[in-house]
PDB file of N, CA and C in Angstrom:
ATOM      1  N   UNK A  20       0.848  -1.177   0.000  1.00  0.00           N
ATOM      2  CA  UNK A  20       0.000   0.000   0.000  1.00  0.00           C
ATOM      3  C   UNK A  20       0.894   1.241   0.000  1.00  0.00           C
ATOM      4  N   UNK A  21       0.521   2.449  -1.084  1.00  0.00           N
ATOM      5  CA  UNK A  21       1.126   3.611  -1.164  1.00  0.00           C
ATOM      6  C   UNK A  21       1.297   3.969   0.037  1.00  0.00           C
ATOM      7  N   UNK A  22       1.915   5.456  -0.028  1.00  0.00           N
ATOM      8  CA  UNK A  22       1.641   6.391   0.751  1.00  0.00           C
ATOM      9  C   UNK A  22       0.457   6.948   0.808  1.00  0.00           C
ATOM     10  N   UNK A  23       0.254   7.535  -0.837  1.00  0.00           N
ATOM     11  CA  UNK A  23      -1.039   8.170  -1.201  1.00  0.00           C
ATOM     12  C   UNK A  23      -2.430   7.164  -1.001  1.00  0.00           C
ATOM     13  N   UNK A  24      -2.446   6.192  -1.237  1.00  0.00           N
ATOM     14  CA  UNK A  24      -3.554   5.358  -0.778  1.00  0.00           C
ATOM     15  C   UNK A  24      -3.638   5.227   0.737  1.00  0.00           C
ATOM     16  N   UNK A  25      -2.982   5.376   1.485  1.00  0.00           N
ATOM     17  CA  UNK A  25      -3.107   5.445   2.926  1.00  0.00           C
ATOM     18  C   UNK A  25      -3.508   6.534   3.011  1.00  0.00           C
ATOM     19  N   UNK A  26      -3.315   7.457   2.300  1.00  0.00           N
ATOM     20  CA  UNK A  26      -4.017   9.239   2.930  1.00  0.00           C
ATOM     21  C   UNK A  26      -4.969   9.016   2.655  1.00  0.00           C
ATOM     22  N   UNK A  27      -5.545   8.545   0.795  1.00  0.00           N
ATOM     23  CA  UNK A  27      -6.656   8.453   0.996  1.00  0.00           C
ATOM     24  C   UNK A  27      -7.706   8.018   1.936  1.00  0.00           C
ATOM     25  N   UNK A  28      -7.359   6.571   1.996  1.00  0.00           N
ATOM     26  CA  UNK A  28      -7.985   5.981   3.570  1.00  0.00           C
ATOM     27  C   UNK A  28      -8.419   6.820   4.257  1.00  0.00           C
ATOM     28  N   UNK A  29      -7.476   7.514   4.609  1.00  0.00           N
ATOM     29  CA  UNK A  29      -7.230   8.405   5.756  1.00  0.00           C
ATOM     30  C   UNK A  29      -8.545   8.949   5.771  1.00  0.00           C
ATOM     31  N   UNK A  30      -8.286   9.773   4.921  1.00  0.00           N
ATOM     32  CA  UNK A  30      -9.039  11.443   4.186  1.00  0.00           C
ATOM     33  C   UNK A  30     -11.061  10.861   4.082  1.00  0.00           C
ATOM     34  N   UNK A  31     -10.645   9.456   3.568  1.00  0.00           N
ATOM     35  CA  UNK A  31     -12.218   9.282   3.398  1.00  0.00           C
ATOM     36  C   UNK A  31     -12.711   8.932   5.056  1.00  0.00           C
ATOM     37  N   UNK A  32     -12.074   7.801   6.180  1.00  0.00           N
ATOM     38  CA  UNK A  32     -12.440   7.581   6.627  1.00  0.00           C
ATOM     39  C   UNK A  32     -12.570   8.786   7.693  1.00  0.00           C
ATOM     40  N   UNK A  33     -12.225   9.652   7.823  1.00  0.00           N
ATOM     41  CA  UNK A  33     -12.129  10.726   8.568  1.00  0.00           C
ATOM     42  C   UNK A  33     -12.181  12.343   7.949  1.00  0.00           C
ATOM     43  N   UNK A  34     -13.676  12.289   7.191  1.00  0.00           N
ATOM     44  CA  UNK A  34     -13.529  13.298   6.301  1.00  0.00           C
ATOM     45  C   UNK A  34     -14.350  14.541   6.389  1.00  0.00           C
ATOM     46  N   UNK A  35     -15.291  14.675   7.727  1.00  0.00           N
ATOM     47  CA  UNK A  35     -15.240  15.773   7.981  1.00  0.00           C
ATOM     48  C   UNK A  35     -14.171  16.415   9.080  1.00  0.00           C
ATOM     49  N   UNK A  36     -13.246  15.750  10.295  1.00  0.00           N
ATOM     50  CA  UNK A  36     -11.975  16.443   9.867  1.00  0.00           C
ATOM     51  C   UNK A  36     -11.433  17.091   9.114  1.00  0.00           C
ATOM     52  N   UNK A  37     -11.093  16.569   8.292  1.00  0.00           N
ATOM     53  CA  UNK A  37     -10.389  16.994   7.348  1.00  0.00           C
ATOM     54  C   UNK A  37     -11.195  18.533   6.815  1.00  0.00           C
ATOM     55  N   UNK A  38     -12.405  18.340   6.225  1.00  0.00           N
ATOM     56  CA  UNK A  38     -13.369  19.803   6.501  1.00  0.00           C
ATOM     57  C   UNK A  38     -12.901  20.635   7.256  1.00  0.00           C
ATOM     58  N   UNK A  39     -12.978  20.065   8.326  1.00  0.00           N
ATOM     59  CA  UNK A  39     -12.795  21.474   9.690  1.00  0.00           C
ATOM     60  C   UNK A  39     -11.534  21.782   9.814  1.00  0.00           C
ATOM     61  N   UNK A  40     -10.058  21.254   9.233  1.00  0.00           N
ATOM     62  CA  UNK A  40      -9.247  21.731   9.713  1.00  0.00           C
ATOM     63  C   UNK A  40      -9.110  22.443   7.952  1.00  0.00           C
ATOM     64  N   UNK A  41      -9.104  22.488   7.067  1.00  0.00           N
ATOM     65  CA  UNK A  41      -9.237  23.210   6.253  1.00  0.00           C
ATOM     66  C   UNK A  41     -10.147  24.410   6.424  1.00  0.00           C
ATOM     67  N   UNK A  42     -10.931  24.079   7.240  1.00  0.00           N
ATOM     68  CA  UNK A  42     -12.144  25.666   7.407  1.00  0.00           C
ATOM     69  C   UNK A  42     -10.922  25.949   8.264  1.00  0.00           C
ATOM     70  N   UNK A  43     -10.841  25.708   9.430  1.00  0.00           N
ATOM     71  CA  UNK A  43      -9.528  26.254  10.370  1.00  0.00           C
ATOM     72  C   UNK A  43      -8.482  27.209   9.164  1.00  0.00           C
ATOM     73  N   UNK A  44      -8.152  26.451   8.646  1.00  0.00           N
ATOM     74  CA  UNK A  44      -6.607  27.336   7.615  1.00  0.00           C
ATOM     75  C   UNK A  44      -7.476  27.810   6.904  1.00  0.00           C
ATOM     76  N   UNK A  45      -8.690  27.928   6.700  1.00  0.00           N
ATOM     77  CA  UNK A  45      -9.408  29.368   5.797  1.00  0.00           C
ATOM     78  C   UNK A  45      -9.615  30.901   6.719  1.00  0.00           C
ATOM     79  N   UNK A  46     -10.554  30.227   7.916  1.00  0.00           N
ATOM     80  CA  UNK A  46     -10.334  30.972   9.009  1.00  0.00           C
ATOM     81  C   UNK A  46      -8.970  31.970   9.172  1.00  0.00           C
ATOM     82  N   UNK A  47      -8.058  30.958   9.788  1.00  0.00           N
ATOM     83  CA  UNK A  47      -6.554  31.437   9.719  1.00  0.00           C
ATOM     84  C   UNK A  47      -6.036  32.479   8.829  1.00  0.00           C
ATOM     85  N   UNK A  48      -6.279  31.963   7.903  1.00  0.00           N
ATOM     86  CA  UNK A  48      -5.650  33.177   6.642  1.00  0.00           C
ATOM     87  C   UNK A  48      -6.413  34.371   6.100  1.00  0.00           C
ATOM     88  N   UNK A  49      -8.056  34.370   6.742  1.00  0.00           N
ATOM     89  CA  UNK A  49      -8.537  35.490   6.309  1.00  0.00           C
ATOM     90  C   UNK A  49      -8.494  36.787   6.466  1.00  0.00           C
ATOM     91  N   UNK A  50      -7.380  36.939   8.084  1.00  0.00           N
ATOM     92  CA  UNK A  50      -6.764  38.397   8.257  1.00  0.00           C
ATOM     93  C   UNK A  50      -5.587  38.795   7.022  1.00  0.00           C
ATOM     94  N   UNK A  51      -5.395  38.176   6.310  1.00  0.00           N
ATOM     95  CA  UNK A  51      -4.218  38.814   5.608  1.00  0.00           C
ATOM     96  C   UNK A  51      -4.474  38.243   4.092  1.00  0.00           C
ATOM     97  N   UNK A  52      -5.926  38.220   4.414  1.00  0.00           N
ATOM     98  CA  UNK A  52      -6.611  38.668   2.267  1.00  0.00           C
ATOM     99  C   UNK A  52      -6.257  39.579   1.952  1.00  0.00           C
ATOM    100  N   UNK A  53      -6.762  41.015   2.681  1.00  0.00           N
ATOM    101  CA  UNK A  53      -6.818  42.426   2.194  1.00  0.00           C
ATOM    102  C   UNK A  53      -5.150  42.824   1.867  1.00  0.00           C
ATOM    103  N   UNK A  54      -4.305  41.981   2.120  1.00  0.00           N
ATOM    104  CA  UNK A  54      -2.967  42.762   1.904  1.00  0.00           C
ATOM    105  C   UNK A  54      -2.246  41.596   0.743  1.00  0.00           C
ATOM    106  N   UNK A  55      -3.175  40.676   0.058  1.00  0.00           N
ATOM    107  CA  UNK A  55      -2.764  40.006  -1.464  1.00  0.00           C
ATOM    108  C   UNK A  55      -2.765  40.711  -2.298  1.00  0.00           C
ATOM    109  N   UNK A  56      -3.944  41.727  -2.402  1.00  0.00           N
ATOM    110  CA  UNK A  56      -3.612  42.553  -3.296  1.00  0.00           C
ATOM    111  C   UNK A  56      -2.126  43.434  -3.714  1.00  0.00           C
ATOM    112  N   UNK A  57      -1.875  43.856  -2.847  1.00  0.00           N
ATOM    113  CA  UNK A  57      -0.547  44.363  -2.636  1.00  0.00           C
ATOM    114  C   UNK A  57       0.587  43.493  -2.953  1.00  0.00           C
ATOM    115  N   UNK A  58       0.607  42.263  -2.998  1.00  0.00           N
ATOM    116  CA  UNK A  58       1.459  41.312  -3.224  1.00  0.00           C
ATOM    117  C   UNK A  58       1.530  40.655  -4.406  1.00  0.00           C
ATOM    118  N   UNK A  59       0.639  40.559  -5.240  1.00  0.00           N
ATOM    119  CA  UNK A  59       0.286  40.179  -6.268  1.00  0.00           C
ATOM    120  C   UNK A  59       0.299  40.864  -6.965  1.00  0.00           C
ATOM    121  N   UNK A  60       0.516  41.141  -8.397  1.00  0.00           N
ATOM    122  CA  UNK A  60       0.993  41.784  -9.641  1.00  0.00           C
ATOM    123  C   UNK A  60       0.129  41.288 -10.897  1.00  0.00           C
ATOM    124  N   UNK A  61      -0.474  42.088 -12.120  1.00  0.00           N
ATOM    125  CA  UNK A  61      -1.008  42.180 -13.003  1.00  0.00           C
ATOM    126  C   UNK A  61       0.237  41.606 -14.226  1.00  0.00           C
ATOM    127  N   UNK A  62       0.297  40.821 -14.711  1.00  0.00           N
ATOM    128  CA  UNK A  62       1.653  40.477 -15.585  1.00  0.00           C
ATOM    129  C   UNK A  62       2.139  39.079 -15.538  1.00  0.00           C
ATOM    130  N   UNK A  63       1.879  38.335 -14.396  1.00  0.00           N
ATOM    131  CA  UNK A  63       2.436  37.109 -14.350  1.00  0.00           C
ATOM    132  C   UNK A  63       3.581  37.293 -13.505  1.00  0.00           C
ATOM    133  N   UNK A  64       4.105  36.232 -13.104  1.00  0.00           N
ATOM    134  CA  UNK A  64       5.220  36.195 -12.544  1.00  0.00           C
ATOM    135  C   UNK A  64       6.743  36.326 -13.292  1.00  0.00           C
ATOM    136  N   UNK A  65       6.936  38.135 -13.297  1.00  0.00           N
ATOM    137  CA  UNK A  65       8.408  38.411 -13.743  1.00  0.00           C
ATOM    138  C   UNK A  65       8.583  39.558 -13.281  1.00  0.00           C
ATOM    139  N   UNK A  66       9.383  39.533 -13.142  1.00  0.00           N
ATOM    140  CA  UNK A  66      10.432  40.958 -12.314  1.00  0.00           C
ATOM    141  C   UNK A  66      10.999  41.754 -13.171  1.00  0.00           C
ATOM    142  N   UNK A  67      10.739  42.921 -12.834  1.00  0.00           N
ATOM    143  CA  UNK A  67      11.009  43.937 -14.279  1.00  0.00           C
ATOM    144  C   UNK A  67      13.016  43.825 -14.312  1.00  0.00           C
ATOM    145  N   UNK A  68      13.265  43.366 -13.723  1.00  0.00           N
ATOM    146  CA  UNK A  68      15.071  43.463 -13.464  1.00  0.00           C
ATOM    147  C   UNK A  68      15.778  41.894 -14.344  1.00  0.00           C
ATOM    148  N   UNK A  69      14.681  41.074 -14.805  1.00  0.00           N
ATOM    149  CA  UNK A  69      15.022  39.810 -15.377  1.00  0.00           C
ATOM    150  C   UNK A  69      15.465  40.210 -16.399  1.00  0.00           C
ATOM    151  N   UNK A  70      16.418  39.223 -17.216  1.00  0.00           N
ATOM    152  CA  UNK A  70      16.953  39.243 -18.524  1.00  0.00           C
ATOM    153  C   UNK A  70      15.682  39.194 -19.524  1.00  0.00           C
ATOM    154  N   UNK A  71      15.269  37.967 -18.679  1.00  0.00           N
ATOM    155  CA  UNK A  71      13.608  37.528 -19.552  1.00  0.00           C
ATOM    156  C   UNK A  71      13.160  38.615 -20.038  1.00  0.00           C
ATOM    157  N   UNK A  72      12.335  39.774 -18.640  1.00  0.00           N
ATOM    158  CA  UNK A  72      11.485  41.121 -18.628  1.00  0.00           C
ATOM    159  C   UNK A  72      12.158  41.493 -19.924  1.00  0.00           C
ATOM    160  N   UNK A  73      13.506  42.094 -19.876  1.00  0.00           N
ATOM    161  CA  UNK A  73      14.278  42.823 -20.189  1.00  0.00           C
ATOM    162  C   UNK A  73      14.372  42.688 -22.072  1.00  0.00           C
ATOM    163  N   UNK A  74      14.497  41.515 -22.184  1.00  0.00           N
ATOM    164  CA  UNK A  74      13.915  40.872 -23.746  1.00  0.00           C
ATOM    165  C   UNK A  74      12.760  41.109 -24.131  1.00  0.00           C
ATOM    166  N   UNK A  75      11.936  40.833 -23.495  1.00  0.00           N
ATOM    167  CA  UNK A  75      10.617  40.850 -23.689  1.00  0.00           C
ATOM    168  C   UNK A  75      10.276  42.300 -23.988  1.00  0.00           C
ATOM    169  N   UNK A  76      10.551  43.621 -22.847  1.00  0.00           N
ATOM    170  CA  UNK A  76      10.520  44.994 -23.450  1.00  0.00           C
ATOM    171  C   UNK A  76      10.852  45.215 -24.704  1.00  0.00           C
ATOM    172  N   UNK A  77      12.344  44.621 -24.761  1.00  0.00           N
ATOM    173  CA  UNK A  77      13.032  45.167 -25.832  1.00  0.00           C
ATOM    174  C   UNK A  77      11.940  44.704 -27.436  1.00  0.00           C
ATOM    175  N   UNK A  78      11.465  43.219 -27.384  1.00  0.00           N
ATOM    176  CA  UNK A  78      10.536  42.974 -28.318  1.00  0.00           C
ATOM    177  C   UNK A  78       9.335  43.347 -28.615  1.00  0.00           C
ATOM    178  N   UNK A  79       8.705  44.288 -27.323  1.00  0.00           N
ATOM    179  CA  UNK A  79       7.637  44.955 -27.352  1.00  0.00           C
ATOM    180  C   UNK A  79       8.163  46.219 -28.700  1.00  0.00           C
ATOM    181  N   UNK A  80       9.131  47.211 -27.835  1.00  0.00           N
ATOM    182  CA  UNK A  80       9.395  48.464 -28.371  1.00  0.00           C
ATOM    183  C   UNK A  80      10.304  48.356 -29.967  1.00  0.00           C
ATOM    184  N   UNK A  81      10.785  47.439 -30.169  1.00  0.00           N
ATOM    185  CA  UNK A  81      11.911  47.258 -31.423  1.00  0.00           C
ATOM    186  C   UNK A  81      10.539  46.496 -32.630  1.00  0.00           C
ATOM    187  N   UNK A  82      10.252  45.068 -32.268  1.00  0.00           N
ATOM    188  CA  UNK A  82       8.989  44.721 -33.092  1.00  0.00           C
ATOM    189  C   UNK A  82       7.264  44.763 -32.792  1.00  0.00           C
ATOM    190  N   UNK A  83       7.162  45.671 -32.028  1.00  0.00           N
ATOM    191  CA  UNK A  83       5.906  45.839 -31.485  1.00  0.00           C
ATOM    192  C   UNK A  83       4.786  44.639 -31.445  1.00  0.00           C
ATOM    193  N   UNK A  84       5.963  43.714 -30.995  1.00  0.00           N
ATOM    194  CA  UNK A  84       4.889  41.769 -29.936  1.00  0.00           C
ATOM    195  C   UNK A  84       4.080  42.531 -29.007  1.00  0.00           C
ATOM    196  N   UNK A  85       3.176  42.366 -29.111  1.00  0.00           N
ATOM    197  CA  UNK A  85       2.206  41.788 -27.301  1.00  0.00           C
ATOM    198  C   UNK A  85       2.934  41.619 -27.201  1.00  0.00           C
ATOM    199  N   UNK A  86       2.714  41.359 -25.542  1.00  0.00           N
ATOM    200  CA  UNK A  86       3.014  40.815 -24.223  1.00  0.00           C
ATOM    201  C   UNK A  86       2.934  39.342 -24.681  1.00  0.00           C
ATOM    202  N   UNK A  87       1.543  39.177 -24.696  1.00  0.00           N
ATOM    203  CA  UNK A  87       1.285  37.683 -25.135  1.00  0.00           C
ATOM    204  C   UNK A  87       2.308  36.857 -26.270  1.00  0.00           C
ATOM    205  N   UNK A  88       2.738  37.484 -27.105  1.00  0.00           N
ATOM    206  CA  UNK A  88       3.494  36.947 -28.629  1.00  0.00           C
ATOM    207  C   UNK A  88       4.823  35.883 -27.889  1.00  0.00           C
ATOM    208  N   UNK A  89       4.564  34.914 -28.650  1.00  0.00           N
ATOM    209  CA  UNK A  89       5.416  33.428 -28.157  1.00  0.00           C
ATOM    210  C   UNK A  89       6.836  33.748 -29.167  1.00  0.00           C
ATOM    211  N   UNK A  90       7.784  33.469 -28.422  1.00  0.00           N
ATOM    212  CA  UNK A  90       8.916  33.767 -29.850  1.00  0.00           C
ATOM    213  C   UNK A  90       9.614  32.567 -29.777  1.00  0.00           C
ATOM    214  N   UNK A  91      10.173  32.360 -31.001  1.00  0.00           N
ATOM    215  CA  UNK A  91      11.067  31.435 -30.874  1.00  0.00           C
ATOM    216  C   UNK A  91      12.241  31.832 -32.060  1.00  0.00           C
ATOM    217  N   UNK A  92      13.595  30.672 -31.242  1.00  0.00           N
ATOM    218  CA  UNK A  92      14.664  31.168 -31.338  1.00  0.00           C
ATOM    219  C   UNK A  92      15.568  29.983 -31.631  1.00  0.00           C
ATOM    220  N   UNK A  93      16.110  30.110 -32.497  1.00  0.00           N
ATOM    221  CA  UNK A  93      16.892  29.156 -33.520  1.00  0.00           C
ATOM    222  C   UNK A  93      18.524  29.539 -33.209  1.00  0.00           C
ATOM    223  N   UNK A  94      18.859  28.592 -32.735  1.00  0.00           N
ATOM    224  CA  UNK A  94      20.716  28.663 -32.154  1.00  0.00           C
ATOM    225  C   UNK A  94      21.272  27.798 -32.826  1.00  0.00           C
ATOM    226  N   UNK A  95      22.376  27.798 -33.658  1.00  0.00           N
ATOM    227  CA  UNK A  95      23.262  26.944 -33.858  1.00  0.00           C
ATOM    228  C   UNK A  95      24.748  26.960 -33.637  1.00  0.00           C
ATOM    229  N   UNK A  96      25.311  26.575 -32.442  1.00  0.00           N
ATOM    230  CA  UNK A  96      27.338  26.221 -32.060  1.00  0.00           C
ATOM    231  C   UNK A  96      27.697  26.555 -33.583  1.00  0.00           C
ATOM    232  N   UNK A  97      27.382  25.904 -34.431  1.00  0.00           N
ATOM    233  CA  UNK A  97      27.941  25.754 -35.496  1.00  0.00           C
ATOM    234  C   UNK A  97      27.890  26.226 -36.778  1.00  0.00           C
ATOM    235  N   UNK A  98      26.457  26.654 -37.061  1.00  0.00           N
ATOM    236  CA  UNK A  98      25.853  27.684 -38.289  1.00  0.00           C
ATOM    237  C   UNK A  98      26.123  28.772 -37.668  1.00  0.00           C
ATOM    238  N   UNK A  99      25.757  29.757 -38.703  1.00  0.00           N
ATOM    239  CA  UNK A  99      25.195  31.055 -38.716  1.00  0.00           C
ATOM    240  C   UNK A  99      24.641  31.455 -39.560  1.00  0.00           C
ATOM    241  N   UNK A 100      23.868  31.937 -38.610  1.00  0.00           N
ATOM    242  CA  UNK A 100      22.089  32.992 -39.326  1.00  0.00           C
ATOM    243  C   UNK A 100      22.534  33.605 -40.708  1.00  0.00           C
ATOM    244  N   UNK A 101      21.711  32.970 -41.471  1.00  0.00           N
ATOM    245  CA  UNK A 101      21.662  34.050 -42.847  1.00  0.00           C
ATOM    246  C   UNK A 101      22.360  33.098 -44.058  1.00  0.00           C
ATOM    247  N   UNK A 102      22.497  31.899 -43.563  1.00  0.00           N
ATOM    248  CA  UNK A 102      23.171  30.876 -44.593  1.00  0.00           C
ATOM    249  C   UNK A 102      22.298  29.957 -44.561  1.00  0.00           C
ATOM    250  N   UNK A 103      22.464  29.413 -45.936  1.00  0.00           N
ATOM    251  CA  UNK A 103      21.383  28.161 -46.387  1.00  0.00           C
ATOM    252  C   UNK A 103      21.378  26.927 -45.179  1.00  0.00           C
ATOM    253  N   UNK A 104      22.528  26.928 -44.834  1.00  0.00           N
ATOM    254  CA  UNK A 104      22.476  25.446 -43.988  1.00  0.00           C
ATOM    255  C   UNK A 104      21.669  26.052 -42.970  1.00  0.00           C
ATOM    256  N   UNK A 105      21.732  27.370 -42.446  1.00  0.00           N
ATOM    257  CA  UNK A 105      20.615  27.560 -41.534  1.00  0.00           C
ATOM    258  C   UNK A 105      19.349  27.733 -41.542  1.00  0.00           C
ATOM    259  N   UNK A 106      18.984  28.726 -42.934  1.00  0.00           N
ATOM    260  CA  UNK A 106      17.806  29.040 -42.537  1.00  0.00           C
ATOM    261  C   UNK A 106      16.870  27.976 -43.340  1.00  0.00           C
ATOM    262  N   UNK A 107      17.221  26.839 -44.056  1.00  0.00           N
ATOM    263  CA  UNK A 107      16.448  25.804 -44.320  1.00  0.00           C
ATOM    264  C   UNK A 107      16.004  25.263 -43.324  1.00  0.00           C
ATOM    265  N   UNK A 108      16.689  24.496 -42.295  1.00  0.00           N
ATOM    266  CA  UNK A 108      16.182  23.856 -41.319  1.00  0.00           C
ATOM    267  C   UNK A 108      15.193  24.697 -40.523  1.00  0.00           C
ATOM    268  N   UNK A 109      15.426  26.019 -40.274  1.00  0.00           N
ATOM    269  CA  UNK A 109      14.568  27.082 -39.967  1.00  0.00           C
ATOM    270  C   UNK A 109      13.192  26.811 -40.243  1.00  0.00           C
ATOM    271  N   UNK A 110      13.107  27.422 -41.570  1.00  0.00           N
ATOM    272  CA  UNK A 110      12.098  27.721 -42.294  1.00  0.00           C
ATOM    273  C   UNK A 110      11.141  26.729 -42.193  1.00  0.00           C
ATOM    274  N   UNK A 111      12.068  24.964 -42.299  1.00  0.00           N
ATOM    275  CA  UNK A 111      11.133  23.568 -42.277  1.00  0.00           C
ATOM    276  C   UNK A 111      10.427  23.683 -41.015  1.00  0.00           C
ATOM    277  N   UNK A 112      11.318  23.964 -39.677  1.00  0.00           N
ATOM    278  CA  UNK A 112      10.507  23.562 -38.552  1.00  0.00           C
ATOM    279  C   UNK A 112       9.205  24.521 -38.502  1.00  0.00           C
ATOM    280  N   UNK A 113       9.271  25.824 -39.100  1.00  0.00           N
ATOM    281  CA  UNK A 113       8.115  26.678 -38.934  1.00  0.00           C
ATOM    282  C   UNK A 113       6.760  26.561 -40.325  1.00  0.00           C
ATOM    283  N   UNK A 114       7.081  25.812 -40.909  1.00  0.00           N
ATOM    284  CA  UNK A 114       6.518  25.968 -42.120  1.00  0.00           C
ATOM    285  C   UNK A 114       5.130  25.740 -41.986  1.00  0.00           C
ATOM    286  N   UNK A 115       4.668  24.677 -40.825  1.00  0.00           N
ATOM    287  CA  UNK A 115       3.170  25.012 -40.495  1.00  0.00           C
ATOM    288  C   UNK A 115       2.293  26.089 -39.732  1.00  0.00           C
ATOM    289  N   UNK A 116       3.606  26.739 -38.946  1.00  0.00           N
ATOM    290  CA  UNK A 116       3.085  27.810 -38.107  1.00  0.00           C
ATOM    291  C   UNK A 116       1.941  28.683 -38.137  1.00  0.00           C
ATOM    292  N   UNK A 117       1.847  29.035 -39.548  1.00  0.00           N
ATOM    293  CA  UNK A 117       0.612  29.972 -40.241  1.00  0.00           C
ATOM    294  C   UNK A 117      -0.186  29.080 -40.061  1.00  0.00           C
ATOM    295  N   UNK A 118      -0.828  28.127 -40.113  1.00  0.00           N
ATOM    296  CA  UNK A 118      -1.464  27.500 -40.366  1.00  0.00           C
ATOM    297  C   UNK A 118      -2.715  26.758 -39.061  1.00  0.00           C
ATOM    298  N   UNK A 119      -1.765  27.156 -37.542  1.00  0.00           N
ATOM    299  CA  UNK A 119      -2.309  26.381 -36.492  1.00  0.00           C
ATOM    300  C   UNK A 119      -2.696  27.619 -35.967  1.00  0.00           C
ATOM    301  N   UNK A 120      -3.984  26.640 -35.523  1.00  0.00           N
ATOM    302  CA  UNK A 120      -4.876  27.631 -34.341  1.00  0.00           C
ATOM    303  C   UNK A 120      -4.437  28.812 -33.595  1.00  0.00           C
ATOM    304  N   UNK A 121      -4.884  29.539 -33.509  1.00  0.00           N
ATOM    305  CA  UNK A 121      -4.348  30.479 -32.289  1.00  0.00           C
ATOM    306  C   UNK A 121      -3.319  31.905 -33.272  1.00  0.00           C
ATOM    307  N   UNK A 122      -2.611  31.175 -34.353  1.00  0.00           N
ATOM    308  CA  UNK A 122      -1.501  31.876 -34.345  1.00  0.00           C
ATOM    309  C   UNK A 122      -2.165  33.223 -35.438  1.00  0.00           C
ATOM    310  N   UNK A 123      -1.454  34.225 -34.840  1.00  0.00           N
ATOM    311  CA  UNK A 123      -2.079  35.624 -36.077  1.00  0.00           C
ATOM    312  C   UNK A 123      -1.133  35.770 -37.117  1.00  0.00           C
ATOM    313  N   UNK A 124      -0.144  35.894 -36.953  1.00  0.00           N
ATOM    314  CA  UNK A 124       1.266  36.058 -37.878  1.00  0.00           C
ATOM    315  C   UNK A 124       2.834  35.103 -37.317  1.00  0.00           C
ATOM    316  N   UNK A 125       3.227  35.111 -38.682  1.00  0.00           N
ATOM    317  CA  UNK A 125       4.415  34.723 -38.027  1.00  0.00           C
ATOM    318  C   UNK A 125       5.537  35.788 -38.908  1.00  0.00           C
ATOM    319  N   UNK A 126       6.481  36.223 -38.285  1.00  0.00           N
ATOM    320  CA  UNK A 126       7.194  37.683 -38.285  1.00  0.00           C
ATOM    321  C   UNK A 126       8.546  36.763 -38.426  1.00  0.00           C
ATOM    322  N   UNK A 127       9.296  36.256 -39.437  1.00  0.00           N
ATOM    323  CA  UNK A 127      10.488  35.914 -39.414  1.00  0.00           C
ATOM    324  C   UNK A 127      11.629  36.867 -39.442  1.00  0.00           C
ATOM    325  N   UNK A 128      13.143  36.847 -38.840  1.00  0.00           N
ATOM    326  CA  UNK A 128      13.556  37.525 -38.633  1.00  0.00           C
ATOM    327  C   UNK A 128      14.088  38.529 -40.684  1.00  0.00           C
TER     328      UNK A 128
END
């Protein structure tokens, strides 16, 4: 027998417990709702000081992405950008892109 199948056990055979000590930690935590707001941020989780953030601006203001716009990024040790051996393999992996749900454009470099 699991672990997790023993909680279950647990949990069913003793399950309004389990209720009340969860109302307990609702209880508990309802003095310090009013100050989540304050803690919590509109944006997702990133810090304007990240490299990430910091890319991400830069792709807002240079190619005017949303926020939302997914990018992707093609590295090769060994190619370089702007030669056939690269941008074929490129081009193949994206070649359905236009084509799937969701997507509005695709903006190659």
């Amino acid at each position: 027998m699991t672990l997790f199948d023993r909680l279950g056990g647990f949990v069913v055979r003793r399950r309004w417990l389990v209720v009340g000590i969860w109302a307990l930690i609702l209880l508990a935590t309802l003095p310090f709702a009013p100050r989540v707001g304050g803690a919590l941020s509109a944006g997702g989780f990133i810090l304007d000081d990240l490299e990430s953030a910091r890319a991400k601006a830069l792709l807002g203001t240079e190619l005017g992405l949303p926020p939302s716009a997914l990018v992707v990024v093609f590295h090769s040790p060994t190619l370089e950008a702007g030669t056939p051996a690269f941008e074929v393999p490129a081009a193949e992996a994206m070649r359905d892109l236009p084509a799937a749900d969701h997507v509005a454009r695709v903006v190659p470099h």
